[in-house]
Coordinates of N, CA, C and O in Angstrom, one line a residue:
M45 N 6.2 9.0 7.0 CA 6.7 9.6 5.7 C 5.8 10.5 4.9 O 6.1 11.4 4.5
S46 N 4.5 10.0 4.7 CA 3.6 10.7 4.0 C 3.2 12.0 4.5 O 3.0 13.0 3.9
Q47 N 3.3 12.1 6.0 CA 2.9 13.5 6.6 C 4.1 14.4 6.4 O 4.0 15.6 6.1
K48 N 5.3 13.8 6.4 CA 6.6 14.7 6.3 C 6.9 15.1 4.9 O 7.2 16.1 4.5
D49 N 6.9 14.0 4.0 CA 7.4 14.2 2.7 C 6.3 14.0 1.5 O 6.5 14.2 0.4
G50 N 5.0 13.9 1.9 CA 3.9 13.8 1.0 C 3.9 12.3 0.5 O 4.6 11.5 0.9
D51 N 3.1 12.1 -0.6 CA 3.0 10.9 -1.2 C 4.1 10.4 -2.1 O 4.1 9.2 -2.6
G52 N 5.1 11.2 -2.2 CA 6.1 10.9 -3.3 C 7.2 9.8 -2.8 O 7.9 9.3 -3.6
A53 N 7.2 9.4 -1.5 CA 8.1 8.4 -1.0 C 7.8 7.1 -1.6 O 8.8 6.2 -1.7
G54 N 6.7 6.7 -1.9 CA 6.3 5.4 -2.4 C 5.9 4.4 -1.3 O 5.5 3.3 -1.4
F55 N 5.9 5.0 -0.1 CA 5.4 4.2 1.1 C 4.8 5.3 2.1 O 5.2 6.5 2.1
D56 N 4.2 4.8 3.2 CA 3.6 5.8 4.3 C 4.4 5.7 5.5 O 4.6 6.8 6.1
I57 N 4.9 4.7 5.9 CA 5.5 4.5 7.2 C 7.0 3.8 7.0 O 7.0 2.7 6.5
L58 N 8.0 4.4 7.6 CA 9.2 3.8 7.7 C 9.3 3.2 9.2 O 9.3 3.8 10.1
S59 N 9.6 1.8 9.1 CA 9.5 1.1 10.4 C 10.9 0.2 10.5 O 11.4 -0.1 9.5
F60 N 11.2 -0.2 11.8 CA 12.2 -1.2 11.9 C 11.8 -2.3 12.8 O 11.0 -2.1 13.8
D61 N 12.2 -3.5 12.4 CA 11.8 -4.7 13.2 C 12.8 -4.8 14.5 O 13.7 -3.9 14.7
D62 N 12.7 -6.0 15.2 CA 13.6 -6.2 16.4 C 15.0 -6.2 16.0 O 15.8 -6.0 16.9
R63 N 15.3 -6.7 14.9 CA 16.7 -6.8 14.4 C 17.2 -5.6 13.8 O 18.4 -5.6 13.3
G64 N 16.5 -4.5 13.7 CA 17.0 -3.3 13.1 C 16.7 -3.3 11.6 O 17.1 -2.3 10.8
S65 N 16.0 -4.3 11.0 CA 15.7 -4.3 9.6 C 14.6 -3.3 9.3 O 13.7 -3.2 10.0
I66 N 14.8 -2.7 8.0 CA 13.8 -1.7 7.6 C 12.4 -2.5 7.1 O 12.6 -3.4 6.3
N67 N 11.4 -1.8 7.4 CA 10.1 -2.2 6.8 C 9.5 -0.9 6.2 O 9.4 0.1 6.9
Y68 N 9.1 -1.0 5.0 CA 8.4 0.1 4.2 C 6.9 -0.3 4.3 O 6.6 -1.2 3.7
I69 N 6.1 0.4 5.0 CA 4.7 0.1 5.2 C 3.9 1.1 4.3 O 3.9 2.3 4.4
E70 N 3.0 0.4 3.5 CA 2.0 1.3 2.7 C 0.8 0.9 3.2 O 0.3 -0.2 3.2
V71 N -0.1 2.0 3.7 CA -1.5 1.8 4.3 C -2.4 1.9 3.2 O -2.4 3.1 2.4
K72 N -3.3 1.1 3.1 CA -4.5 1.0 2.1 C -5.8 0.7 2.8 O -5.9 -0.3 3.5
T73 N -6.5 1.8 2.8 CA -7.8 1.8 3.7 C -9.0 1.8 2.9 O -9.1 2.7 1.8
T74 N -10.0 1.1 3.1 CA -11.4 1.1 2.4 C -12.5 1.0 3.5 O -12.3 0.4 4.5
K75 N -13.7 1.5 3.2 CA -14.7 1.3 4.1 C -15.5 -0.1 3.9 O -16.1 -0.5 4.8
G76 N -15.1 -0.8 2.8 CA -15.8 -2.0 2.4 C -15.0 -3.1 3.1 O -14.0 -3.0 3.8
K77 N -15.4 -4.3 2.6 CA -14.7 -5.6 3.1 C -13.3 -5.7 2.6 O -12.8 -4.9 1.8
K78 N -12.6 -6.7 3.1 CA -11.2 -6.9 2.8 C -11.0 -6.9 1.3 O -9.9 -6.4 0.8
E79 N -11.9 -7.5 0.6 CA -11.8 -7.7 -0.8 C -12.0 -6.5 -1.8 O -12.0 -6.7 -3.0
T80 N -12.5 -5.4 -1.1 CA -12.7 -4.3 -1.9 C -11.5 -3.7 -2.5 O -10.4 -3.6 -1.9
P81 N -11.5 -3.5 -3.8 CA -10.2 -2.9 -4.5 C -9.8 -1.7 -3.9 O -10.5 -0.8 -3.4
F82 N -8.5 -1.5 -4.0 CA -7.9 -0.3 -3.6 C -6.9 0.2 -4.7 O -6.6 -0.5 -5.6
Y83 N -6.3 1.4 -4.6 CA -5.5 1.9 -5.6 C -4.1 2.1 -5.0 O -3.8 2.4 -3.9
M84 N -3.1 1.9 -6.1 CA -1.7 2.2 -5.7 C -1.2 3.1 -6.9 O -1.5 2.9 -8.0
S85 N -0.5 4.1 -6.6 CA 0.0 4.9 -7.6 C 1.1 4.2 -8.3 O 1.7 3.2 -7.7
L86 N 1.5 4.7 -9.4 CA 2.7 4.0 -10.1 C 3.9 4.1 -9.3 O 4.6 3.2 -9.2
N87 N 4.2 5.3 -8.6 CA 5.3 5.4 -7.7 C 5.3 4.4 -6.6 O 6.3 3.7 -6.3
E88 N 4.2 4.2 -6.0 CA 4.0 3.2 -4.9 C 4.3 1.8 -5.5 O 5.0 0.9 -4.8
Y89 N 3.7 1.5 -6.6 CA 3.9 0.2 -7.2 C 5.4 -0.1 -7.6 O 6.0 -1.2 -7.3
D90 N 6.1 0.9 -8.2 CA 7.6 0.9 -8.5 C 8.4 0.7 -7.3 O 9.3 -0.1 -7.3
F91 N 8.0 1.4 -6.2 CA 8.8 1.2 -5.0 C 8.7 -0.2 -4.5 O 9.6 -0.8 -4.0
Y92 N 7.3 -0.6 -4.5 CA 7.1 -2.0 -4.1 C 8.0 -3.1 -4.8 O 8.7 -4.0 -4.4
Q93 N 8.0 -2.9 -6.1 CA 8.8 -3.8 -7.0 C 10.3 -3.7 -6.7 O 11.0 -4.7 -6.7
L94 N 10.8 -2.7 -6.2 CA 12.3 -2.5 -5.8 C 12.6 -3.0 -4.4 O 13.7 -3.3 -4.1
H95 N 11.6 -3.0 -3.7 CA 11.8 -3.4 -2.2 C 10.9 -4.4 -1.7 O 10.4 -4.4 -0.5
K96 N 10.5 -5.4 -2.5 CA 9.7 -6.5 -2.1 C 9.9 -7.1 -0.8 O 9.1 -7.5 0.1
A97 N 11.2 -7.4 -0.5 CA 11.6 -8.1 0.6 C 11.3 -7.3 1.9 O 11.1 -7.9 3.0
S98 N 11.2 -6.0 1.9 CA 10.9 -5.2 3.1 C 9.8 -4.4 3.0 O 9.5 -3.4 3.8
F99 N 8.9 -4.6 2.0 CA 7.7 -3.9 1.7 C 6.5 -4.5 2.4 O 6.4 -5.8 2.4
V100 N 5.6 -3.9 3.1 CA 4.5 -4.3 3.8 C 3.2 -3.5 3.4 O 3.4 -2.3 3.6
I101 N 2.1 -4.2 3.1 CA 0.8 -3.5 2.9 C 0.1 -3.7 4.2 O -0.2 -4.8 4.6
A102 N -0.3 -2.5 4.8 CA -1.2 -2.6 5.9 C -2.6 -2.4 5.4 O -3.0 -1.3 5.0
R103 N -3.2 -3.5 5.2 CA -4.7 -3.5 4.6 C -5.7 -3.3 5.6 O -6.0 -4.1 6.4
V104 N -6.2 -2.0 5.7 CA -7.3 -1.6 6.7 C -8.6 -1.6 5.9 O -8.7 -1.0 4.8
Y105 N -9.6 -2.3 6.4 CA -10.9 -2.4 5.8 C -12.0 -2.4 6.9 O -11.7 -2.4 8.1
N106 N -13.2 -2.3 6.3 CA -14.3 -2.1 7.1 C -14.1 -0.8 8.0 O -14.5 -0.8 9.2
F107 N -13.5 0.1 7.4 CA -13.2 1.4 8.2 C -14.3 2.2 8.4 O -15.1 2.6 7.6
D108 N -14.7 2.6 9.7 CA -15.7 3.5 10.0 C -15.2 4.9 10.4 O -14.5 5.1 11.3
T109 N -15.5 5.8 9.5 CA -15.0 7.2 9.7 C -15.5 7.9 10.8 O -14.9 8.8 11.3
N110 N -16.7 7.5 11.3 CA -17.2 8.1 12.5 C -16.4 7.8 13.8 O -16.3 8.7 14.7
F111 N -15.9 6.6 13.8 CA -15.3 6.1 15.1 C -13.8 5.8 14.9 O -13.1 5.4 15.8
C112 N -13.3 5.9 13.6 CA -11.9 5.7 13.2 C -11.6 4.2 13.7 O -10.5 4.1 14.3
T113 N -12.5 3.3 13.4 CA -12.2 1.9 13.7 C -12.2 1.1 12.4 O -12.9 1.5 11.5
G114 N -11.6 -0.1 12.5 CA -11.6 -0.9 11.2 C -10.8 -2.1 11.6 O -10.4 -2.3 12.8
E115 N -10.6 -3.0 10.7 CA -9.9 -4.1 10.8 C -8.6 -4.0 9.9 O -8.6 -3.3 9.0
I116 N -7.6 -4.8 10.3 CA -6.3 -4.7 9.7 C -5.7 -6.0 9.5 O -5.8 -6.8 10.3
E117 N -5.0 -6.1 8.4 CA -4.2 -7.3 8.0 C -2.8 -6.8 7.3 O -2.9 -5.8 6.5
Y118 N -1.8 -7.4 7.7 CA -0.5 -7.0 7.2 C 0.0 -8.1 6.1 O -0.1 -9.2 6.4
I119 N 0.3 -7.6 4.9 CA 0.7 -8.4 3.9 C 2.1 -8.2 3.4 O 2.3 -6.9 2.9
K120 N 3.0 -9.1 3.5 CA 4.4 -8.8 3.0 C 4.4 -8.7 1.6 O 3.8 -9.3 0.8
G121 N 5.4 -7.9 1.2 CA 5.7 -7.6 -0.3 C 5.9 -8.9 -1.1 O 5.5 -9.2 -2.2
S122 N 6.6 -10.0 -0.3 CA 6.8 -11.2 -1.0 C 5.6 -12.0 -1.2 O 5.6 -12.9 -2.0
E123 N 4.5 -11.7 -0.5 CA 3.2 -12.5 -0.7 C 2.2 -11.6 -1.6 O 1.0 -12.0 -1.7
F124 N 2.6 -10.4 -2.1 CA 1.7 -9.6 -2.8 C 0.9 -10.3 -4.0 O -0.2 -10.3 -4.1
D125 N 1.7 -11.0 -4.7 CA 1.1 -11.7 -6.0 C 0.3 -12.9 -5.6 O -0.7 -13.2 -6.4
A126 N 0.5 -13.5 -4.4 CA -0.4 -14.5 -4.0 C -1.8 -13.9 -3.5 O -2.8 -14.6 -3.5
H127 N -1.8 -12.6 -3.1 CA -3.0 -12.1 -2.5 C -3.9 -11.2 -3.6 O -5.0 -11.1 -3.3
F128 N -3.1 -10.6 -4.4 CA -3.7 -9.5 -5.2 C -3.5 -9.7 -6.7 O -2.6 -10.3 -7.2
V129 N -4.5 -9.2 -7.6 CA -4.4 -9.1 -9.0 C -4.2 -7.7 -9.4 O -5.1 -6.9 -8.9
K130 N -3.2 -7.4 -10.1 CA -3.0 -5.9 -10.6 C -3.8 -5.7 -11.8 O -3.7 -6.4 -12.7
E131 N -4.5 -4.6 -11.8 CA -5.3 -4.2 -13.0 C -5.0 -2.7 -13.2 O -5.2 -1.8 -12.4
I132 N -4.5 -2.5 -14.5 CA -4.2 -1.1 -14.9 C -5.4 -0.5 -15.5 O -6.0 -1.1 -16.3
N133 N -5.8 0.7 -14.8 CA -7.2 1.2 -15.2 C -7.1 2.6 -15.7 O -8.1 3.2 -15.9
S134 N -6.0 3.3 -15.7 CA -5.9 4.7 -16.2 C -4.5 5.0 -16.8 O -3.6 4.3 -16.6
Y135 N -4.5 6.0 -17.7 CA -3.3 6.6 -18.2 C -3.3 8.3 -18.0 O -4.3 8.7 -18.0
K136 N -2.1 8.6 -17.8 CA -1.9 10.1 -17.8 C -1.7 10.6 -19.0 O -0.6 10.1 -19.7
I137 N -2.3 11.5 -19.6 CA -2.1 12.0 -20.9 C -1.7 13.4 -20.8 O -2.3 14.2 -20.2
K138 N -0.6 13.8 -21.5 CA -0.1 15.0 -21.4 C 0.1 15.6 -22.8 O 0.4 14.8 -23.9
F139 N 0.1 16.9 -23.0 CA 0.3 17.5 -24.4 C 1.8 17.4 -24.6 O 2.6 17.4 -23.7
K140 N 2.1 17.4 -26.0 CA 3.5 17.2 -26.3 C 4.2 18.6 -26.3 O 3.7 19.6 -26.4

């Protein structure tokens, strides 16, 4: 999705399981260890909130850009709050 429609969809990959159910996969990659913080846009977070039951974070970490290798863990949207703490750290400021 992100290659076709850009980052506006709220997820990166549209996938289907063996039963034909939709999974919305958002890939989050860092060079550091699994616990390295990553960023979600407001659009991604809002999409997650609306689709928790079918949302999955593909957490790629220890990513080596030279060899395109790393480790991956899949976290279901229903488990999001058990794994992560959300911290709001910026605001978009516009002229009136």
